[in-house]
Tab-separated table of N, CA and C in Angstrom:
chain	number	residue	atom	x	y	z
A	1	UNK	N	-10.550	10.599	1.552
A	1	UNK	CA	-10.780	9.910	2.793
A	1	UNK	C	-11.871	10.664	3.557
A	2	UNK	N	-12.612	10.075	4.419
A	2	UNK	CA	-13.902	10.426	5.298
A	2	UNK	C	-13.811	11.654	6.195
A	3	UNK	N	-12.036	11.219	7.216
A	3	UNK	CA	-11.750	12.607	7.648
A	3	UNK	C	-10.478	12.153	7.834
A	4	UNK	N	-10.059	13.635	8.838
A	4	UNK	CA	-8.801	14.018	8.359
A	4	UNK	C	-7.876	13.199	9.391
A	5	UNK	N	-8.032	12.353	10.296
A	5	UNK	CA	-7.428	11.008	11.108
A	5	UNK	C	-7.778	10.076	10.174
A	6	UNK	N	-8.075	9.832	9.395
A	6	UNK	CA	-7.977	9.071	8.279
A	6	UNK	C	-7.206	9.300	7.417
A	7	UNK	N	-6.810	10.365	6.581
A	7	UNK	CA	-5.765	11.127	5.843
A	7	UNK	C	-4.228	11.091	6.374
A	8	UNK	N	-4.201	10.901	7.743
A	8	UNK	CA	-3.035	10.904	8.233
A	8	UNK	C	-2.633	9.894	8.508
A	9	UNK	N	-3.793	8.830	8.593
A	9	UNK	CA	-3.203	7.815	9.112
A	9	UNK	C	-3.020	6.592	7.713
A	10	UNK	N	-3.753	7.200	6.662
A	10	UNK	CA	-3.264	6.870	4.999
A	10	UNK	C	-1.532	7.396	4.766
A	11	UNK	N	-1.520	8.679	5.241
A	11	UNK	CA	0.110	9.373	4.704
A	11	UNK	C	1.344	8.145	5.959
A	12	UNK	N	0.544	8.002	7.049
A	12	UNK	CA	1.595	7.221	7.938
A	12	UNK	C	1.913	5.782	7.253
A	13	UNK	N	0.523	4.885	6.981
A	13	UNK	CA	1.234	4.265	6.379
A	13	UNK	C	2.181	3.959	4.904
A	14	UNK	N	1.547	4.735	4.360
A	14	UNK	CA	2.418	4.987	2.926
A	14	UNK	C	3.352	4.997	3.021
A	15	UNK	N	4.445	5.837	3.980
A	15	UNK	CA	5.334	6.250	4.562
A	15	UNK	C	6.584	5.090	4.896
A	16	UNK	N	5.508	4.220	5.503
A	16	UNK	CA	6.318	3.042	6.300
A	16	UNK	C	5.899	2.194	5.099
A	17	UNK	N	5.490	2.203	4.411
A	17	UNK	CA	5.476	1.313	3.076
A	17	UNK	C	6.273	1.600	2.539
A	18	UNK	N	6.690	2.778	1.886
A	18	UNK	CA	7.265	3.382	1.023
A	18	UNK	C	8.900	2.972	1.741
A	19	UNK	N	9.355	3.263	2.847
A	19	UNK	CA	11.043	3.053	3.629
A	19	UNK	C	10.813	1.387	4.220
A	20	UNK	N	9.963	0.771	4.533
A	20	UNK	CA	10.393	-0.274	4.976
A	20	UNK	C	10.164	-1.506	3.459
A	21	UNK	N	9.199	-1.936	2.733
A	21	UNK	CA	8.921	-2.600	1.803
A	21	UNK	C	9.883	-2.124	0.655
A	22	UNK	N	9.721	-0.794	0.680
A	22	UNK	CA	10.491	-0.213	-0.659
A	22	UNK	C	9.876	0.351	-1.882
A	23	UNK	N	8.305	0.334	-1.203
A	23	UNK	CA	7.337	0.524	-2.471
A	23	UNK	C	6.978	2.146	-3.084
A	24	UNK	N	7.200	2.170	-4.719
A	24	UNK	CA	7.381	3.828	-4.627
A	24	UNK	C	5.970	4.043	-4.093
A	25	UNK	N	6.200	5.598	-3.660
A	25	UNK	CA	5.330	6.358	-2.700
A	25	UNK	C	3.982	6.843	-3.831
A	26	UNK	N	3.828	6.839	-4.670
A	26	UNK	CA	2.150	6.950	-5.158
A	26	UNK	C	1.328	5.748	-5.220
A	27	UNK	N	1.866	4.658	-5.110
A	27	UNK	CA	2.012	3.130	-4.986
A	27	UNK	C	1.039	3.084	-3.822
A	28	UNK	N	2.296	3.248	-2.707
A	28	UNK	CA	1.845	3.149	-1.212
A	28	UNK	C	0.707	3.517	-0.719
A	29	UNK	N	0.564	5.348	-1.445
A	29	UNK	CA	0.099	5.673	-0.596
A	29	UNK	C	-1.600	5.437	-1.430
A	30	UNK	N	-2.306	4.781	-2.815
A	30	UNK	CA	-2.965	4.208	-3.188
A	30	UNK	C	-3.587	3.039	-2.165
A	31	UNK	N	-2.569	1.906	-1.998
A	31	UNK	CA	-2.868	1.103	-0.999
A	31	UNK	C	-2.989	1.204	0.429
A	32	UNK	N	-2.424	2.656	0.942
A	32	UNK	CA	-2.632	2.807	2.488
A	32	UNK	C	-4.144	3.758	2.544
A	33	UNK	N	-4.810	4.190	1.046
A	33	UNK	CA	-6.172	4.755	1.546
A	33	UNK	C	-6.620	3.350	1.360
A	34	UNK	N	-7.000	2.586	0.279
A	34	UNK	CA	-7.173	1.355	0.606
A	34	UNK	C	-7.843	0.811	2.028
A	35	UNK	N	-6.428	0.605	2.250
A	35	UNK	CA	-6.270	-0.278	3.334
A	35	UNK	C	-7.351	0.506	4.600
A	36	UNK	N	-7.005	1.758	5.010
A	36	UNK	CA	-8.097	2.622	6.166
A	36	UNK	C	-9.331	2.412	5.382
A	37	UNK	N	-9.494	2.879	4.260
A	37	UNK	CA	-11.466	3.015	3.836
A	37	UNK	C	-12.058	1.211	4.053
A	38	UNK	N	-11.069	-0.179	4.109
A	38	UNK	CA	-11.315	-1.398	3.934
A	38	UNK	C	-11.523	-1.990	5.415
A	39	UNK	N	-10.381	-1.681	6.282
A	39	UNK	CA	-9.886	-1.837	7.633
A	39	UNK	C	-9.890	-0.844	8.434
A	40	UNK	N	-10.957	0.145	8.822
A	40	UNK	CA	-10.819	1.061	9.613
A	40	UNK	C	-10.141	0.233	10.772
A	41	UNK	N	-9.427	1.418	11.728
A	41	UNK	CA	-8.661	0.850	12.927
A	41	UNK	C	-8.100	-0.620	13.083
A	42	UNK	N	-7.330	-1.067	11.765
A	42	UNK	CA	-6.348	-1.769	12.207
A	42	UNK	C	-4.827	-0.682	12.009
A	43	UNK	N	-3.472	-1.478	12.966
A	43	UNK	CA	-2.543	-0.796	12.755
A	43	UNK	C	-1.275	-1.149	11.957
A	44	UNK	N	-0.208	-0.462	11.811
A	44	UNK	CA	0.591	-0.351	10.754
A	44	UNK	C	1.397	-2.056	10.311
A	45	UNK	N	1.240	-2.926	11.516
A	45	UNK	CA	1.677	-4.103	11.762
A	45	UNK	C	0.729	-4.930	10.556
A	46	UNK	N	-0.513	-4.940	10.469
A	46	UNK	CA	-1.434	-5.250	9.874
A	46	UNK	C	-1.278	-5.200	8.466
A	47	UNK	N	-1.051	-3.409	8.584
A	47	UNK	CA	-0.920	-2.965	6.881
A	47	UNK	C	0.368	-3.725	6.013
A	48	UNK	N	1.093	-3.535	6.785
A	48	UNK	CA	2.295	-4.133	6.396
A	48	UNK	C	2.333	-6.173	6.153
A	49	UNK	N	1.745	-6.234	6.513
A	49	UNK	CA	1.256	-7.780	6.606
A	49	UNK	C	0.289	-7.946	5.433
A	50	UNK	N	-0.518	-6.946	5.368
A	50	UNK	CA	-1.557	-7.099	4.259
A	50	UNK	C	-1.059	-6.509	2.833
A	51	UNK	N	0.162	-5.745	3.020
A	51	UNK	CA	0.745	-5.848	1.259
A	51	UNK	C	1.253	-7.462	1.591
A	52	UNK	N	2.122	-7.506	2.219
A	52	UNK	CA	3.185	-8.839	2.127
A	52	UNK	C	2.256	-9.937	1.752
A	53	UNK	N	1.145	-10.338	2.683
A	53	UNK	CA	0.559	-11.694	2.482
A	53	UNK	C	-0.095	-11.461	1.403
A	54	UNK	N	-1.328	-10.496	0.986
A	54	UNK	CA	-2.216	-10.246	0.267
A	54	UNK	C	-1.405	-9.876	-1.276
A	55	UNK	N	-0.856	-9.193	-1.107
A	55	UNK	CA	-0.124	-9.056	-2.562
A	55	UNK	C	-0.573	-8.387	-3.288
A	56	UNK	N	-1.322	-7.246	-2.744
A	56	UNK	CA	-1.974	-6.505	-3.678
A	56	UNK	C	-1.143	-5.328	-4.740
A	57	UNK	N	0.359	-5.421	-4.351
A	57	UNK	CA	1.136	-4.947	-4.789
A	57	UNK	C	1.796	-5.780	-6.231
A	58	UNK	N	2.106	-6.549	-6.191
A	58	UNK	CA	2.407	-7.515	-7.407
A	58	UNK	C	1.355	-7.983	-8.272
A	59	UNK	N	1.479	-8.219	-9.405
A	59	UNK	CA	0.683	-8.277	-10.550
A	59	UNK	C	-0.249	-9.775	-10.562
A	60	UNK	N	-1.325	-9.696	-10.817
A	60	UNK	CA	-1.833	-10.571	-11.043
A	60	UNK	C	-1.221	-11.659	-11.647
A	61	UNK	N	-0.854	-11.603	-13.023
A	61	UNK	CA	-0.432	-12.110	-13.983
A	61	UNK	C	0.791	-11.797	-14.368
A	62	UNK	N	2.160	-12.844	-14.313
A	62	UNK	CA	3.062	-12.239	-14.714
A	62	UNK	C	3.657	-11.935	-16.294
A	63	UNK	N	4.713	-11.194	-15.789
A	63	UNK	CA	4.481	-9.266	-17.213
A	63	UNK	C	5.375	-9.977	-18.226
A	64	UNK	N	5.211	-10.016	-19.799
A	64	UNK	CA	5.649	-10.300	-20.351
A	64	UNK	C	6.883	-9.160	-20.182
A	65	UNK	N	8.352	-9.728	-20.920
A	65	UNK	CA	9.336	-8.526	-20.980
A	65	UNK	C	9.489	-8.105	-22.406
A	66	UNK	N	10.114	-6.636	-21.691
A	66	UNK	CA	9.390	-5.665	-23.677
A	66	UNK	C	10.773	-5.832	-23.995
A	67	UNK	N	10.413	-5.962	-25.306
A	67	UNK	CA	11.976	-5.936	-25.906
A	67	UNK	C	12.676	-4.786	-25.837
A	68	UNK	N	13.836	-5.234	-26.379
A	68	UNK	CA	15.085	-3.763	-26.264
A	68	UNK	C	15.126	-3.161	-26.963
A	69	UNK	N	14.483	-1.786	-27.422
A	69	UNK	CA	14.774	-0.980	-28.762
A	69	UNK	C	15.663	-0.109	-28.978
């Protein structure tokens, strides 16, 4: 990240990604630099809106299932 109010404000939302969505935390915190280097100064209301609507969390294409070995 650019600087270090950027870094923190990547770990904040990860954070609230990670306890409110449920998303594991290397996940999150992928999409909360994301989200600051894309959206400087929007806030956590936003971020949280922009996994949910945007979906950048769920797969493009859905996953075939692996068999049982």
């Amino acid at each position: 990240m650019d600087t270090i109010e950027d870094d923190d404000e990547a770990r904040y939302l990860a954070s609230l990604a990670s306890q409110i969505l449920g998303i594991r935390r290397p996940q999150a915190e992928r999409l909360a630099e994301r989200f600051v280097r894309e959206l400087p100064g929007s806030d956590w209301e936003r971020f949280l809106r922009w996994i949910s609507d945007g979906s950048p969390v769920r797969p493009s294409s859905p996953t075939r299932p692996q068999p049982i070995r």
